[in-house]
Short mmCIF file of N, CA and C in Angstrom, two decimals:
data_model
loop_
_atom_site.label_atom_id
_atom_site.label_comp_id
_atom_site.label_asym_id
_atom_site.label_seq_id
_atom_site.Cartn_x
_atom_site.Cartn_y
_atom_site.Cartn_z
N UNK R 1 -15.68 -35.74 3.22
CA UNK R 1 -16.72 -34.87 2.72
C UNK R 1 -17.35 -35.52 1.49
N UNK R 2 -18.72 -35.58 1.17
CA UNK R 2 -19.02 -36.04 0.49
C UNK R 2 -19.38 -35.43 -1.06
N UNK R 3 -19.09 -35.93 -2.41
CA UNK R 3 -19.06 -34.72 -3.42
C UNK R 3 -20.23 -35.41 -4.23
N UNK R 4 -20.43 -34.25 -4.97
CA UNK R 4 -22.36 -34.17 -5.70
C UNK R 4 -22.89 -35.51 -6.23
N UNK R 5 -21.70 -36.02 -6.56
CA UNK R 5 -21.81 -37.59 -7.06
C UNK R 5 -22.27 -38.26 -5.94
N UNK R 6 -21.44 -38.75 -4.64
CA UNK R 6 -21.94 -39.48 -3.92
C UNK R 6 -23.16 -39.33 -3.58
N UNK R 7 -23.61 -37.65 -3.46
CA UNK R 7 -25.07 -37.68 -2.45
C UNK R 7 -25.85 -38.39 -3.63
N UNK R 8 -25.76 -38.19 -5.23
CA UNK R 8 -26.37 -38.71 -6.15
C UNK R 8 -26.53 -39.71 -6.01
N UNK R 9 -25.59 -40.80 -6.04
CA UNK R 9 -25.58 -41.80 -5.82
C UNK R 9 -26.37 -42.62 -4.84
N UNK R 10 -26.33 -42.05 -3.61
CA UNK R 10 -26.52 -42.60 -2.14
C UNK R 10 -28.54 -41.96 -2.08
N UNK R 11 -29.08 -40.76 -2.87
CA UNK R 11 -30.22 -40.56 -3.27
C UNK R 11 -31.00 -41.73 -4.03
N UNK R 12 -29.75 -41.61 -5.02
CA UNK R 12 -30.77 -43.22 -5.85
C UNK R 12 -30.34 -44.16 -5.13
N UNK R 13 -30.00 -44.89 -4.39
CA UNK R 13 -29.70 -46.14 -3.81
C UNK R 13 -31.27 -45.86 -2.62
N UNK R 14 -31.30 -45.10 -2.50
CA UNK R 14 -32.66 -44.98 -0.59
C UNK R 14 -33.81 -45.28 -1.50
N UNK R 15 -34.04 -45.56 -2.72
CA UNK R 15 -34.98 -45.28 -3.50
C UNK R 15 -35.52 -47.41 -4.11
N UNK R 16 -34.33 -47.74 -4.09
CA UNK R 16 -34.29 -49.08 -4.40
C UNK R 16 -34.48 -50.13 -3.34
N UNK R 17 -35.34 -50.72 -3.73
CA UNK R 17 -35.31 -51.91 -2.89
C UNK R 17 -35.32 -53.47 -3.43
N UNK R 18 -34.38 -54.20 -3.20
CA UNK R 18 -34.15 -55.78 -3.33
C UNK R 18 -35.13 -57.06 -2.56
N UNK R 19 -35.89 -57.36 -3.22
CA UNK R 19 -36.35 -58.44 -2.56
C UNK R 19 -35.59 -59.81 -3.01
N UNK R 20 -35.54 -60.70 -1.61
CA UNK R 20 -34.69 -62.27 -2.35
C UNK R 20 -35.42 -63.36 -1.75
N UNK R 21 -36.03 -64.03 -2.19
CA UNK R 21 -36.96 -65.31 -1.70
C UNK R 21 -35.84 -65.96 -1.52
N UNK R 22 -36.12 -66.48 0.15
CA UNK R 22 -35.50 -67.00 0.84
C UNK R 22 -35.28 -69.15 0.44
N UNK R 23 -34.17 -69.61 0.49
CA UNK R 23 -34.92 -71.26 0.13
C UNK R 23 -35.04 -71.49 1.83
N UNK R 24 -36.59 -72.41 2.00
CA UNK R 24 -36.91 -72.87 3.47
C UNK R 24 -36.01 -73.51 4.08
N UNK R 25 -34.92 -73.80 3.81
CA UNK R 25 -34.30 -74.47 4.80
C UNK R 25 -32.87 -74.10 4.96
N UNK R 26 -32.16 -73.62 3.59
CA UNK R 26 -30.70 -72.83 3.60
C UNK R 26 -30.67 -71.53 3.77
N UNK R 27 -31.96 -71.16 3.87
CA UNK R 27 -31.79 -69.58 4.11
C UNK R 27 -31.40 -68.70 3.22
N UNK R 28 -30.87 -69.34 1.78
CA UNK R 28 -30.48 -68.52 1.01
C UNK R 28 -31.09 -67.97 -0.23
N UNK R 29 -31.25 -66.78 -1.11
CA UNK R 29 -31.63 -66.59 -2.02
C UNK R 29 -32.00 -67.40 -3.09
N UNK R 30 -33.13 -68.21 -3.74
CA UNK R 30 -33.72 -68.65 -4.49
C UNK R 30 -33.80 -67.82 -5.79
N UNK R 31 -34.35 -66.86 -5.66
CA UNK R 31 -34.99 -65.35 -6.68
C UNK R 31 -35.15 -63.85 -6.06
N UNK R 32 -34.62 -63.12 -6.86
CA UNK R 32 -34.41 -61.85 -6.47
C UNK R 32 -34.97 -60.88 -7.70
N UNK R 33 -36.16 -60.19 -6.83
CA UNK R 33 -36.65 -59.01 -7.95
C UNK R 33 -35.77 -57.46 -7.15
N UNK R 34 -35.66 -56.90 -8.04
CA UNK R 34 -35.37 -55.51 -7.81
C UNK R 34 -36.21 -53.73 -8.42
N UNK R 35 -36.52 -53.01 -7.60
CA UNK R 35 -37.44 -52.10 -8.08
C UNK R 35 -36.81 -51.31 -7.50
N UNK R 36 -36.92 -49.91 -9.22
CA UNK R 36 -36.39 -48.56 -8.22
C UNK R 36 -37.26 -47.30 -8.86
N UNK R 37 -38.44 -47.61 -9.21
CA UNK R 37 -39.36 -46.48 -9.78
C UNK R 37 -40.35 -46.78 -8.88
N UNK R 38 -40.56 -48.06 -8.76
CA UNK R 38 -42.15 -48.05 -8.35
C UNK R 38 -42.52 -47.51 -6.63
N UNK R 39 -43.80 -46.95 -6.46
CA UNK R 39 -44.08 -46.05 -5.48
C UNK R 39 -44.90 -47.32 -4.57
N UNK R 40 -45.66 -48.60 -5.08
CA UNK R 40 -45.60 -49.67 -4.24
C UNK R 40 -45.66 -50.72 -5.01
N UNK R 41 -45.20 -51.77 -4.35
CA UNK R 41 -44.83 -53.27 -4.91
C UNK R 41 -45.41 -53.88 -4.48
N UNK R 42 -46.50 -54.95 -4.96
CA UNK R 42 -47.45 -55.84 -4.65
C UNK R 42 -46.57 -57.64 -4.78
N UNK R 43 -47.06 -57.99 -3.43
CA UNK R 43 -46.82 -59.33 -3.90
C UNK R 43 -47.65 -60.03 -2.77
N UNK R 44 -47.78 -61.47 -3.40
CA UNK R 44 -49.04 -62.21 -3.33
C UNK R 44 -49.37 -63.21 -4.50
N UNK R 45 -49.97 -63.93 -4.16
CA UNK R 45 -50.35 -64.97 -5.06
C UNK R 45 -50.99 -64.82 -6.64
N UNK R 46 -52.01 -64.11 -6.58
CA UNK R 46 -52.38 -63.46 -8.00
C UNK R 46 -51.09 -63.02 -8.87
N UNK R 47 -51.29 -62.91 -10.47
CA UNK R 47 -50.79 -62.70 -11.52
C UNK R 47 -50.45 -61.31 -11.35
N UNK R 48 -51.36 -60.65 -10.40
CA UNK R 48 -51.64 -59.20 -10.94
C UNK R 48 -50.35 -58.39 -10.35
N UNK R 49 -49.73 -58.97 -9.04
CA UNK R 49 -48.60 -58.67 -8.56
C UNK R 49 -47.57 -58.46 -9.38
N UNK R 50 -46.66 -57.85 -8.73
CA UNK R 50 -45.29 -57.17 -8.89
C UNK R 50 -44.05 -58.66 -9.01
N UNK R 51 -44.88 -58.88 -7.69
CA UNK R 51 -44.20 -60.22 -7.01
C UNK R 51 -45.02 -61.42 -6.91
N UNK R 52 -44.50 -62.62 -7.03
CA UNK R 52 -45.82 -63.48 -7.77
C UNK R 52 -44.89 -64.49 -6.70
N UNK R 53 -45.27 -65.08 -5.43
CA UNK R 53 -45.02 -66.43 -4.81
C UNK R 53 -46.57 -67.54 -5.08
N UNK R 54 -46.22 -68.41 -5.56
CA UNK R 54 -47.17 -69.57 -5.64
C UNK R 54 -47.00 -70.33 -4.35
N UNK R 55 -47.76 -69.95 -3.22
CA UNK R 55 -47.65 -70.52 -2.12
C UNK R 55 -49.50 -70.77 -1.43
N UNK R 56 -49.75 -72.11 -0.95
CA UNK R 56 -51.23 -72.07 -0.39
C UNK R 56 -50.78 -71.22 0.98
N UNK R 57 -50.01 -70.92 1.21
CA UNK R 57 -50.30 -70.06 2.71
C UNK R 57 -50.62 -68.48 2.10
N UNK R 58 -49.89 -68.34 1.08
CA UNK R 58 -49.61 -66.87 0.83
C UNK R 58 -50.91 -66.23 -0.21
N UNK R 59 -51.70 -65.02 0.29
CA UNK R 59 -52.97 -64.15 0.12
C UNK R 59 -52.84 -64.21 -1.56
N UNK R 60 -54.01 -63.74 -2.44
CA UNK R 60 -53.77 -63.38 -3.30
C UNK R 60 -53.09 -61.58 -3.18
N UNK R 61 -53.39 -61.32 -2.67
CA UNK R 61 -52.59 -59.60 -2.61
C UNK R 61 -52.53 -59.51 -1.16
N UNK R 62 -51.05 -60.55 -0.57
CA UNK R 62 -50.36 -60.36 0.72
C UNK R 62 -50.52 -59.34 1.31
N UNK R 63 -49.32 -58.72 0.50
CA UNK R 63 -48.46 -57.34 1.30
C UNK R 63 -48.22 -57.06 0.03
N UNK R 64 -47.50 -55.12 0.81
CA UNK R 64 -46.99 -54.36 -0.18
C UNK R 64 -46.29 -53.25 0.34
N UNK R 65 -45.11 -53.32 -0.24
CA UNK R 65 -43.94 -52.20 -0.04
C UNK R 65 -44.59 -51.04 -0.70
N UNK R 66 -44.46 -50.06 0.25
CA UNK R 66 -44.86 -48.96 -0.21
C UNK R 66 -43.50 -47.47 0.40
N UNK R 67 -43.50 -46.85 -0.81
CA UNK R 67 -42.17 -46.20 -0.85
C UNK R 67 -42.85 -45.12 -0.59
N UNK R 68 -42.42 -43.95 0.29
CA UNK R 68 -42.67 -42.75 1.10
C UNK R 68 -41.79 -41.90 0.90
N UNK R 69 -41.60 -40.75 1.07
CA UNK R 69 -40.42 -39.42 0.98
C UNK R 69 -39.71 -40.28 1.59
N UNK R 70 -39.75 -40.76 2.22
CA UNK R 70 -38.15 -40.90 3.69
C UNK R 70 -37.89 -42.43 3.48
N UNK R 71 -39.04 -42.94 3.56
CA UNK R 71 -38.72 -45.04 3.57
C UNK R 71 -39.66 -45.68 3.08
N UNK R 72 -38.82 -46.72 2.73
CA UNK R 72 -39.71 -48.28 2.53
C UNK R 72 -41.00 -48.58 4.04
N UNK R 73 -41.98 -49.16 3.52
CA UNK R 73 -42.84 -49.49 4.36
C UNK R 73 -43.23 -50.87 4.30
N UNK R 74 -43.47 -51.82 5.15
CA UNK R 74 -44.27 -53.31 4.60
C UNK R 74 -46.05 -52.98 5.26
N UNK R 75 -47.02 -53.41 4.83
CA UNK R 75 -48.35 -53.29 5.10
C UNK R 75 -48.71 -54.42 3.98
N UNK R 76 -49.08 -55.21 5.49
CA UNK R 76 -49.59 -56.49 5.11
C UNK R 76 -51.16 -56.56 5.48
N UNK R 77 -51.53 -56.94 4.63
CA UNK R 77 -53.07 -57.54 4.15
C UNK R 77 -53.37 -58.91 4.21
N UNK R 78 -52.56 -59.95 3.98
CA UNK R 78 -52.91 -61.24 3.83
C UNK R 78 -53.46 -61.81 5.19
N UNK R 79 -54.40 -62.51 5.42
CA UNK R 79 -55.46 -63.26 5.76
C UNK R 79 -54.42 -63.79 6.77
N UNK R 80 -53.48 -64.78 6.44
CA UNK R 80 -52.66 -65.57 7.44
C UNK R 80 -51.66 -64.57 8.01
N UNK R 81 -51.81 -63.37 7.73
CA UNK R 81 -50.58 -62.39 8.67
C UNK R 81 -49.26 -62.26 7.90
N UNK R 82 -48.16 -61.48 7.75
CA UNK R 82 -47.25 -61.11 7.65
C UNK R 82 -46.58 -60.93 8.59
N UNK R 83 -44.80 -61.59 9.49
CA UNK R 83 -44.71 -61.88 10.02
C UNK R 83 -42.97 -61.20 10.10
N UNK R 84 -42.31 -60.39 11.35
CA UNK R 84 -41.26 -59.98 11.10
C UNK R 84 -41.09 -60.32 12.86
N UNK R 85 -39.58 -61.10 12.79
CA UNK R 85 -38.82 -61.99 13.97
C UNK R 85 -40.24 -62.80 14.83
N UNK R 86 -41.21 -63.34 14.22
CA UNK R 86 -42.06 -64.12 14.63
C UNK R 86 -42.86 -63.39 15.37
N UNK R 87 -43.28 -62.07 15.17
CA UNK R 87 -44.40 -60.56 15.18
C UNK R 87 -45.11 -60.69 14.25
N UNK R 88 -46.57 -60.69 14.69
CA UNK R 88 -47.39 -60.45 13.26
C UNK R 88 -47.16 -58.84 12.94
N UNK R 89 -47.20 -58.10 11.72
CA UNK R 89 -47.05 -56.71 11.73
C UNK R 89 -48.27 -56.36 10.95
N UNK R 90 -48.75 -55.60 10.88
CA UNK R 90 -49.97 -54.72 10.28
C UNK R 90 -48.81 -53.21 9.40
N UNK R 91 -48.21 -52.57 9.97
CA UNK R 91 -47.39 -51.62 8.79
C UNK R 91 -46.56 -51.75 9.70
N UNK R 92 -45.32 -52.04 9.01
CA UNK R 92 -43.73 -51.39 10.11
C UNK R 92 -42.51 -51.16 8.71
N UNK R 93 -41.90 -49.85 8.93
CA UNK R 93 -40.85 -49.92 8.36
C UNK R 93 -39.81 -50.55 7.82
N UNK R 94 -39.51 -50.85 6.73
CA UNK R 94 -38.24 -51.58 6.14
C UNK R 94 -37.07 -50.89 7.08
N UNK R 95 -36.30 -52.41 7.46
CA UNK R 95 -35.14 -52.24 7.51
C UNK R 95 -33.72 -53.11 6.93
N UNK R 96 -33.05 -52.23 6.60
CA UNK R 96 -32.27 -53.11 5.37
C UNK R 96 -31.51 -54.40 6.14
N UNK R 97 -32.18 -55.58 5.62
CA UNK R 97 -31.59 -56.70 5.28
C UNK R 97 -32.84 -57.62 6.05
N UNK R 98 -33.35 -56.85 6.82
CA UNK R 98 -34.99 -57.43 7.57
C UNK R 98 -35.64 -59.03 6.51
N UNK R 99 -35.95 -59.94 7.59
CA UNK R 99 -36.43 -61.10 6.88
C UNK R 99 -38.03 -60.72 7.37
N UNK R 100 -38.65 -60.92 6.03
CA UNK R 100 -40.67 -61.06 6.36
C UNK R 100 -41.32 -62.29 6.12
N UNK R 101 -41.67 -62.96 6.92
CA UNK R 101 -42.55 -64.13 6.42
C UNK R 101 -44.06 -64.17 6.30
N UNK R 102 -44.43 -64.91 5.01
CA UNK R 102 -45.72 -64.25 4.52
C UNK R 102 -46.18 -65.40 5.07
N UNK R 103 -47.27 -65.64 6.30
CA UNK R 103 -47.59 -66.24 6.57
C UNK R 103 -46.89 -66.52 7.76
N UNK R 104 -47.29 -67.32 9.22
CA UNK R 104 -46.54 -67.35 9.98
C UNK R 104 -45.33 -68.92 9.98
N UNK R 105 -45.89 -69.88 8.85
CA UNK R 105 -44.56 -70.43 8.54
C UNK R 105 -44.74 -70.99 6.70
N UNK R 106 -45.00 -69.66 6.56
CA UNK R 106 -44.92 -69.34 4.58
C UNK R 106 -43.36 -69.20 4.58
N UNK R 107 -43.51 -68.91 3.38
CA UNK R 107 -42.15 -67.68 2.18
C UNK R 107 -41.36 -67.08 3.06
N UNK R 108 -40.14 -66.95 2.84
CA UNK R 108 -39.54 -66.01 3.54
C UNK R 108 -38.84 -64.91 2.45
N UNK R 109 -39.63 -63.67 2.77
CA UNK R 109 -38.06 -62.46 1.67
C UNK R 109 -37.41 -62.00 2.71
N UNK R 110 -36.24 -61.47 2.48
CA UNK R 110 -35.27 -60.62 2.71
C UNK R 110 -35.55 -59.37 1.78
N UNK R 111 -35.51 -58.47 2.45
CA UNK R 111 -35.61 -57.23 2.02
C UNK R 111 -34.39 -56.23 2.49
N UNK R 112 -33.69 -55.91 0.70
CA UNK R 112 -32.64 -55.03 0.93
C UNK R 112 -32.78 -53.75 0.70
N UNK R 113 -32.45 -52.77 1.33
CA UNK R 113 -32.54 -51.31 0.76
C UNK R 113 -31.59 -51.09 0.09
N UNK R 114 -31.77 -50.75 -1.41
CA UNK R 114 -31.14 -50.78 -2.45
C UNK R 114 -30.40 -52.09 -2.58
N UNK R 115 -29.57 -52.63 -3.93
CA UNK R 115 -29.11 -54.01 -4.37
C UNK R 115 -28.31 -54.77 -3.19
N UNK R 116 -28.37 -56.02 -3.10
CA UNK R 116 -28.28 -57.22 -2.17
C UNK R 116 -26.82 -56.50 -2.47
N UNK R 117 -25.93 -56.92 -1.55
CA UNK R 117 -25.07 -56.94 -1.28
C UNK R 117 -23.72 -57.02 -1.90
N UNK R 118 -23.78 -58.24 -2.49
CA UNK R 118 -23.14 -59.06 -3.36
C UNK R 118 -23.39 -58.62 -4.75
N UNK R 119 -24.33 -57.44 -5.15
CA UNK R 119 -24.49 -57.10 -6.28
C UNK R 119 -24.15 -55.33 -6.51
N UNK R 120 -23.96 -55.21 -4.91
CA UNK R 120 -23.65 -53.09 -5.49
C UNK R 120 -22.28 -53.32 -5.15
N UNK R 121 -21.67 -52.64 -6.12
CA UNK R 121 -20.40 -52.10 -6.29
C UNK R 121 -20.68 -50.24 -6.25
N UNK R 122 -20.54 -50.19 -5.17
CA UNK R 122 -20.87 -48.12 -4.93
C UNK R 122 -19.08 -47.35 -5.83
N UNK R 123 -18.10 -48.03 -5.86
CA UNK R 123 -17.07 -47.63 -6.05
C UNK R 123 -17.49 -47.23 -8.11
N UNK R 124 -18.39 -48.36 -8.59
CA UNK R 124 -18.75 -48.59 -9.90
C UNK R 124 -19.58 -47.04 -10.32
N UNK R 125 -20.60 -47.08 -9.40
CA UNK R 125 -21.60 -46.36 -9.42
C UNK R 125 -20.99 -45.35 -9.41
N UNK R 126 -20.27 -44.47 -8.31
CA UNK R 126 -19.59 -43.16 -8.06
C UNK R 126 -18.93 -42.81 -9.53
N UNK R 127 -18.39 -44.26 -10.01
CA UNK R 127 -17.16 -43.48 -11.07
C UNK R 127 -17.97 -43.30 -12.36
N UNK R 128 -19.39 -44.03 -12.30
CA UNK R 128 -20.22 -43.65 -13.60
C UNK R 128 -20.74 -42.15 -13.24
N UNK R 129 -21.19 -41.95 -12.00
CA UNK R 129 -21.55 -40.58 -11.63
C UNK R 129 -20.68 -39.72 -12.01
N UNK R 130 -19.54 -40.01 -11.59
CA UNK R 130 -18.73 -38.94 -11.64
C UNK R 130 -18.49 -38.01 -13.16
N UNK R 131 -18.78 -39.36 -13.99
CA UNK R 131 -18.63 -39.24 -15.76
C UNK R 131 -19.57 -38.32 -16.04
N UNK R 132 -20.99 -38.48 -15.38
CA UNK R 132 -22.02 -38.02 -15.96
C UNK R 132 -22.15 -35.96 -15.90
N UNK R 133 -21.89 -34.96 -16.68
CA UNK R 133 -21.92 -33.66 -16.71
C UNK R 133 -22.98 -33.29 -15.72
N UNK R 134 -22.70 -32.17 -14.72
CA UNK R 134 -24.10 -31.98 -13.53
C UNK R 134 -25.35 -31.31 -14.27
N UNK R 135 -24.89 -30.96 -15.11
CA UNK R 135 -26.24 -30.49 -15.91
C UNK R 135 -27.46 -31.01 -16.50
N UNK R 136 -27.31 -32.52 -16.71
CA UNK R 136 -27.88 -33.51 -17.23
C UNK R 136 -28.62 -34.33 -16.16
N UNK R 137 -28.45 -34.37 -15.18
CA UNK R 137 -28.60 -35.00 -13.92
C UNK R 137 -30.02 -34.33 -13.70
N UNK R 138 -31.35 -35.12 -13.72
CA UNK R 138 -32.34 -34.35 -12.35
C UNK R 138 -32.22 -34.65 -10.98
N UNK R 139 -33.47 -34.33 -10.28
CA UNK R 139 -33.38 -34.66 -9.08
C UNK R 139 -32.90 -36.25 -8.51
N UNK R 140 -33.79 -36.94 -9.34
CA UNK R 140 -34.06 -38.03 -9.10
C UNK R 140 -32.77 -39.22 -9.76
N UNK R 141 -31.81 -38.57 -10.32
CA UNK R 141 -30.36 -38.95 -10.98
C UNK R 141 -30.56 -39.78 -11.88
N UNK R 142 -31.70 -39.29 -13.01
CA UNK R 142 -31.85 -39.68 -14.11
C UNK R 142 -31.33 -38.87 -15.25
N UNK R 143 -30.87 -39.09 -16.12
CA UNK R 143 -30.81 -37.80 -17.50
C UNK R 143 -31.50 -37.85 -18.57
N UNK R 144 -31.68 -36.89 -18.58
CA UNK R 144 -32.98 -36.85 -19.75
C UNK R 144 -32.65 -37.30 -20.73
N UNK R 145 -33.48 -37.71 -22.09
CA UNK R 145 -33.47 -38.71 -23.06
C UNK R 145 -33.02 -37.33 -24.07
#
């Protein structure tokens, strides 16, 4: 059964999402941004982004995660396509651990719902929850200042 903490917990975690630039050839994490306020995340070549890849394949304003009541979204814009299991996509849902390539042989992210793997400790989280008085808690499992 799950107690007020966990759903807390497991509320703010649906809310976060991990991006990890992929390296082209090991497949593995290079750089990893993480966001858990923002309602969409821009990335693309311009400054003006969230997410900043310096790539000639990749748009000045690619794509962008856009966070909904229920899920993560990708809606890609860039010129050369946005690209999921070698599909161009126009909008399709995040799914956690999903690789996107910006471009059809650009950048690669990995996109985690809530922290990469190797970085959430939920056992950590629960026992800070647990500390925290339910009164202090909003919706959104912040406490007020």
């Amino acid at each position: 059964m799950a107690t007020d903490a966990t759903v807390l917990v497991l509320f703010f975690v649906n809310f976060v999402i991990t991006l990890a630039l992929l390296h082209p050839i090991e497949q593995t994490p290079i750089q990893t941004w993480t966001f858990d306020s923002e309602p969409v995340v821009r990335i693309g070549r311009s400054r003006s982004n969230d997410v900043v890849i310096s790539s000639a394949i990749v748009s000045r304003h690619h794509v962008e995660l856009w966070r909904n009541d229920k899920q993560w979204e990708v809606v890609s814009f860039g010129a050369n396509g946005t690209f999921v299991e070698g599909d161009r996509v126009n909008q399709v849902p995040v799914v956690d651990g999903m690789v996107i390539h910006l471009g059809n042989s650009g950048p690669q992210l990995r996109l985690y719902l809530g922290l990469p793997p190797d970085k959430m400790d939920v056992s950590e989280a629960l026992s800070e929850a647990n500390d925290r008085p339910d009164d202090k808690i909003d919706q959104e499992g912040e406490t007020p200042d």
